[in-house]
PDB file of C-alpha atoms in Angstrom:
ATOM      1  CA  MET A 116      -1.891   5.357  15.384  1.00 83.00           C
ATOM      2  CA  GLU A 117       0.352   8.405  15.068  1.00 88.00           C
ATOM      3  CA  SER A 118       3.106   6.739  17.093  1.00 92.00           C
ATOM      4  CA  ALA A 119       2.962   3.693  14.822  1.00 92.00           C
ATOM      5  CA  ARG A 120       3.298   5.925  11.751  1.00 94.00           C
ATOM      6  CA  ALA A 121       6.163   7.796  13.350  1.00 95.00           C
ATOM      7  CA  ALA A 122       7.902   4.506  14.261  1.00 95.00           C
ATOM      8  CA  LEU A 123       7.581   3.345  10.654  1.00 95.00           C
ATOM      9  CA  GLU A 124       9.084   6.591   9.325  1.00 96.00           C
ATOM     10  CA  GLN A 125      11.906   6.316  11.831  1.00 97.00           C
ATOM     11  CA  ALA A 126      12.595   2.696  10.842  1.00 97.00           C
ATOM     12  CA  LYS A 127      12.625   3.682   7.156  1.00 97.00           C
ATOM     13  CA  ALA A 128      15.142   6.479   7.761  1.00 97.00           C
ATOM     14  CA  THR A 129      17.361   4.188   9.879  1.00 97.00           C
ATOM     15  CA  ALA A 130      17.220   1.503   7.116  1.00 97.00           C
ATOM     16  CA  ALA A 131      18.100   4.007   4.391  1.00 97.00           C
ATOM     17  CA  ASN A 132      21.093   5.218   6.440  1.00 97.00           C
ATOM     18  CA  ALA A 133      22.204   1.666   7.166  1.00 97.00           C
ATOM     19  CA  ASN A 134      21.994   0.800   3.459  1.00 97.00           C
ATOM     20  CA  ARG A 135      24.063   3.813   2.496  1.00 98.00           C
ATOM     21  CA  ASP A 136      26.648   2.891   5.136  1.00 97.00           C
ATOM     22  CA  LEU A 137      26.784  -0.698   3.823  1.00 97.00           C
ATOM     23  CA  LYS A 138      27.460   0.498   0.313  1.00 97.00           C
ATOM     24  CA  ARG A 139      30.267   2.758   1.578  1.00 97.00           C
ATOM     25  CA  GLN A 140      31.771  -0.085   3.604  1.00 97.00           C
ATOM     26  CA  GLU A 141      31.630  -2.400   0.575  1.00 97.00           C
ATOM     27  CA  LYS A 142      33.516   0.163  -1.533  1.00 97.00           C
ATOM     28  CA  LEU A 143      36.079   0.672   1.204  1.00 96.00           C
ATOM     29  CA  PHE A 144      36.518  -3.054   1.660  1.00 95.00           C
ATOM     30  CA  GLU A 145      37.186  -3.515  -2.025  1.00 96.00           C
ATOM     31  CA  GLN A 146      39.906  -0.897  -1.702  1.00 96.00           C
ATOM     32  CA  LYS A 147      41.237  -2.756   1.380  1.00 94.00           C
ATOM     33  CA  ILE A 148      40.655   0.275   3.598  1.00 95.00           C
ATOM     34  CA  VAL A 149      38.314  -1.424   6.101  1.00 94.00           C
ATOM     35  CA  SER A 150      38.341  -4.850   7.693  1.00 95.00           C
ATOM     36  CA  GLN A 151      36.052  -7.785   6.985  1.00 96.00           C
ATOM     37  CA  ALA A 152      34.599  -7.341  10.491  1.00 96.00           C
ATOM     38  CA  LYS A 153      33.594  -3.760   9.741  1.00 96.00           C
ATOM     39  CA  LEU A 154      31.903  -4.862   6.531  1.00 96.00           C
ATOM     40  CA  GLU A 155      30.044  -7.662   8.332  1.00 97.00           C
ATOM     41  CA  ASN A 156      28.874  -5.203  10.994  1.00 97.00           C
ATOM     42  CA  ALA A 157      27.483  -2.955   8.255  1.00 97.00           C
ATOM     43  CA  ARG A 158      25.700  -5.910   6.664  1.00 97.00           C
ATOM     44  CA  THR A 159      24.183  -6.945  10.020  1.00 97.00           C
ATOM     45  CA  THR A 160      23.079  -3.363  10.693  1.00 97.00           C
ATOM     46  CA  ASP A 161      21.473  -3.151   7.217  1.00 97.00           C
ATOM     47  CA  LYS A 162      19.645  -6.445   7.650  1.00 98.00           C
ATOM     48  CA  THR A 163      18.442  -5.596  11.148  1.00 98.00           C
ATOM     49  CA  SER A 164      17.169  -2.186  10.062  1.00 97.00           C
ATOM     50  CA  GLN A 165      15.265  -3.762   7.137  1.00 97.00           C
ATOM     51  CA  ALA A 166      13.648  -6.139   9.622  1.00 97.00           C
ATOM     52  CA  GLN A 167      12.671  -3.186  11.818  1.00 97.00           C
ATOM     53  CA  VAL A 168      10.888  -1.616   8.852  1.00 97.00           C
ATOM     54  CA  VAL A 169       8.892  -4.806   8.380  1.00 97.00           C
ATOM     55  CA  GLN A 170       8.067  -4.911  12.074  1.00 97.00           C
ATOM     56  CA  ALA A 171       7.020  -1.245  12.171  1.00 96.00           C
ATOM     57  CA  ARG A 172       4.844  -1.724   9.098  1.00 96.00           C
ATOM     58  CA  LYS A 173       3.088  -4.686  10.758  1.00 96.00           C
ATOM     59  CA  GLN A 174       2.505  -2.668  13.916  1.00 95.00           C
ATOM     60  CA  LEU A 175       0.976   0.125  11.857  1.00 95.00           C
ATOM     61  CA  GLU A 176      -1.285  -2.382  10.086  1.00 95.00           C
ATOM     62  CA  THR A 177      -2.315  -3.825  13.495  1.00 93.00           C
ATOM     63  CA  ALA A 178      -3.044  -0.343  14.807  1.00 89.00           C
ATOM     64  CA  GLN A 179      -5.211   0.435  11.783  1.00 88.00           C
ATOM     65  CA  GLU A 180      -7.090  -2.859  12.151  1.00 87.00           C
ATOM     66  CA  ASN A 181      -7.723  -2.213  15.845  1.00 82.00           C
ATOM     67  CA  LEU A 182      -9.035   1.288  15.055  1.00 79.00           C
ATOM     68  CA  GLU A 183     -11.360  -0.163  12.384  1.00 78.00           C
ATOM     69  CA  LYS A 184     -12.661  -2.767  14.839  1.00 74.00           C
ATOM     70  CA  SER A 185     -13.226  -0.171  17.582  1.00 67.00           C
ATOM     71  CA  THR A 186     -15.264   2.232  15.408  1.00 64.00           C
ATOM     72  CA  LEU A 187     -19.041   1.818  15.597  1.00 63.00           C
ATOM     73  CA  THR A 188     -21.068   3.060  12.654  1.00 66.00           C
ATOM     74  CA  ALA A 189     -24.850   3.193  12.666  1.00 66.00           C
ATOM     75  CA  PRO A 190     -26.584   2.018   9.481  1.00 67.00           C
ATOM     76  CA  TYR A 191     -28.409   5.394   9.275  1.00 64.00           C
ATOM     77  CA  ASP A 192     -28.324   8.948  10.647  1.00 68.00           C
ATOM     78  CA  GLY A 193     -29.524   9.618  14.190  1.00 66.00           C
ATOM     79  CA  ILE A 194     -28.704  11.226  17.500  1.00 65.00           C
ATOM     80  CA  ILE A 195     -27.060   9.494  20.410  1.00 64.00           C
ATOM     81  CA  ASN A 196     -29.332   9.812  23.420  1.00 64.00           C
ATOM     82  CA  SER A 197     -26.906   8.634  26.135  1.00 64.00           C
ATOM     83  CA  VAL A 198     -23.661   6.680  26.394  1.00 64.00           C
ATOM     84  CA  SER A 199     -23.400   3.729  28.742  1.00 64.00           C
ATOM     85  CA  ALA A 200     -19.683   2.900  28.296  1.00 63.00           C
ATOM     86  CA  ASP A 201     -16.490   4.725  29.178  1.00 65.00           C
ATOM     87  CA  SER A 202     -13.882   5.722  26.526  1.00 65.00           C
ATOM     88  CA  PHE A 203     -11.416   2.887  25.788  1.00 64.00           C
ATOM     89  CA  ALA A 204     -13.491   0.381  27.746  1.00 67.00           C
ATOM     90  CA  THR A 205     -13.613  -3.192  26.517  1.00 67.00           C
ATOM     91  CA  ILE A 206     -17.177  -4.041  25.543  1.00 64.00           C
ATOM     92  CA  SER A 207     -18.505  -7.583  25.643  1.00 66.00           C
ATOM     93  CA  PRO A 208     -20.580  -8.843  22.653  1.00 65.00           C
ATOM     94  CA  GLY A 209     -24.276  -8.290  23.255  1.00 64.00           C
ATOM     95  CA  ARG A 210     -23.879  -5.440  25.727  1.00 62.00           C
ATOM     96  CA  PRO A 211     -25.987  -2.401  24.837  1.00 60.00           C
ATOM     97  CA  LEU A 212     -23.768   0.563  24.117  1.00 58.00           C
ATOM     98  CA  GLN A 213     -26.010   3.507  23.510  1.00 58.00           C
ATOM     99  CA  PRO A 214     -29.633   4.251  22.820  1.00 55.00           C
ATOM    100  CA  PHE A 215     -29.938   5.706  19.332  1.00 53.00           C
ATOM    101  CA  ILE A 216     -32.758   8.002  18.205  1.00 53.00           C
ATOM    102  CA  THR A 217     -33.312   8.033  14.468  1.00 53.00           C
ATOM    103  CA  GLN A 218     -33.667  11.256  12.533  1.00 53.00           C
ATOM    104  CA  ILE A 219     -36.827   9.883  10.870  1.00 52.00           C
ATOM    105  CA  ALA A 220     -38.496   9.381  14.236  1.00 51.00           C
ATOM    106  CA  LEU A 221     -37.555  12.934  15.281  1.00 52.00           C
ATOM    107  CA  LYS A 222     -38.930  14.425  12.084  1.00 54.00           C
ATOM    108  CA  ARG A 223     -42.252  12.690  12.632  1.00 54.00           C
ATOM    109  CA  GLY A 224     -42.347  13.613  16.306  1.00 54.00           C
ATOM    110  CA  LEU A 225     -41.920   9.983  17.440  1.00 51.00           C
ATOM    111  CA  ARG A 226     -39.450   8.799  20.031  1.00 52.00           C
ATOM    112  CA  CYS A 227     -37.913   5.574  18.846  1.00 52.00           C
ATOM    113  CA  LEU A 228     -34.949   4.030  20.706  1.00 52.00           C
ATOM    114  CA  ILE A 229     -32.671   1.577  18.968  1.00 53.00           C
ATOM    115  CA  THR A 230     -29.895  -0.105  20.872  1.00 55.00           C
ATOM    116  CA  LEU A 231     -26.531  -0.759  19.220  1.00 54.00           C
ATOM    117  CA  LEU A 232     -24.864  -3.983  20.288  1.00 54.00           C
ATOM    118  CA  ALA A 233     -21.173  -4.793  20.205  1.00 52.00           C
ATOM    119  CA  ASP A 234     -20.309  -7.774  17.954  1.00 50.00           C
TER     120      ASP A 234
END
């Protein structure tokens, strides 16, 4: 997630620089100091850098969605009794992930196991 944020910030900085360069090249072209080719290169660089910002933004959104999808939240407080999956493992739907002991059961002295299933 942090690398996606950093890539977006880098793309934004590159785009801002390319836009400033384009404006300079346009002024210099009007004064007949730079060639048409130099101006066109600046326009292409500006357009490309704007596209990179869009791409980096989409990659960050995808990373955020993937993180949301990979976070399991129990509907109530409890204690995890054991973990039956490795970190970053792909879990199939229906596979038990971890026995879950509710706080209510612990307060009453009962042992109640609830199994969370991946959707």
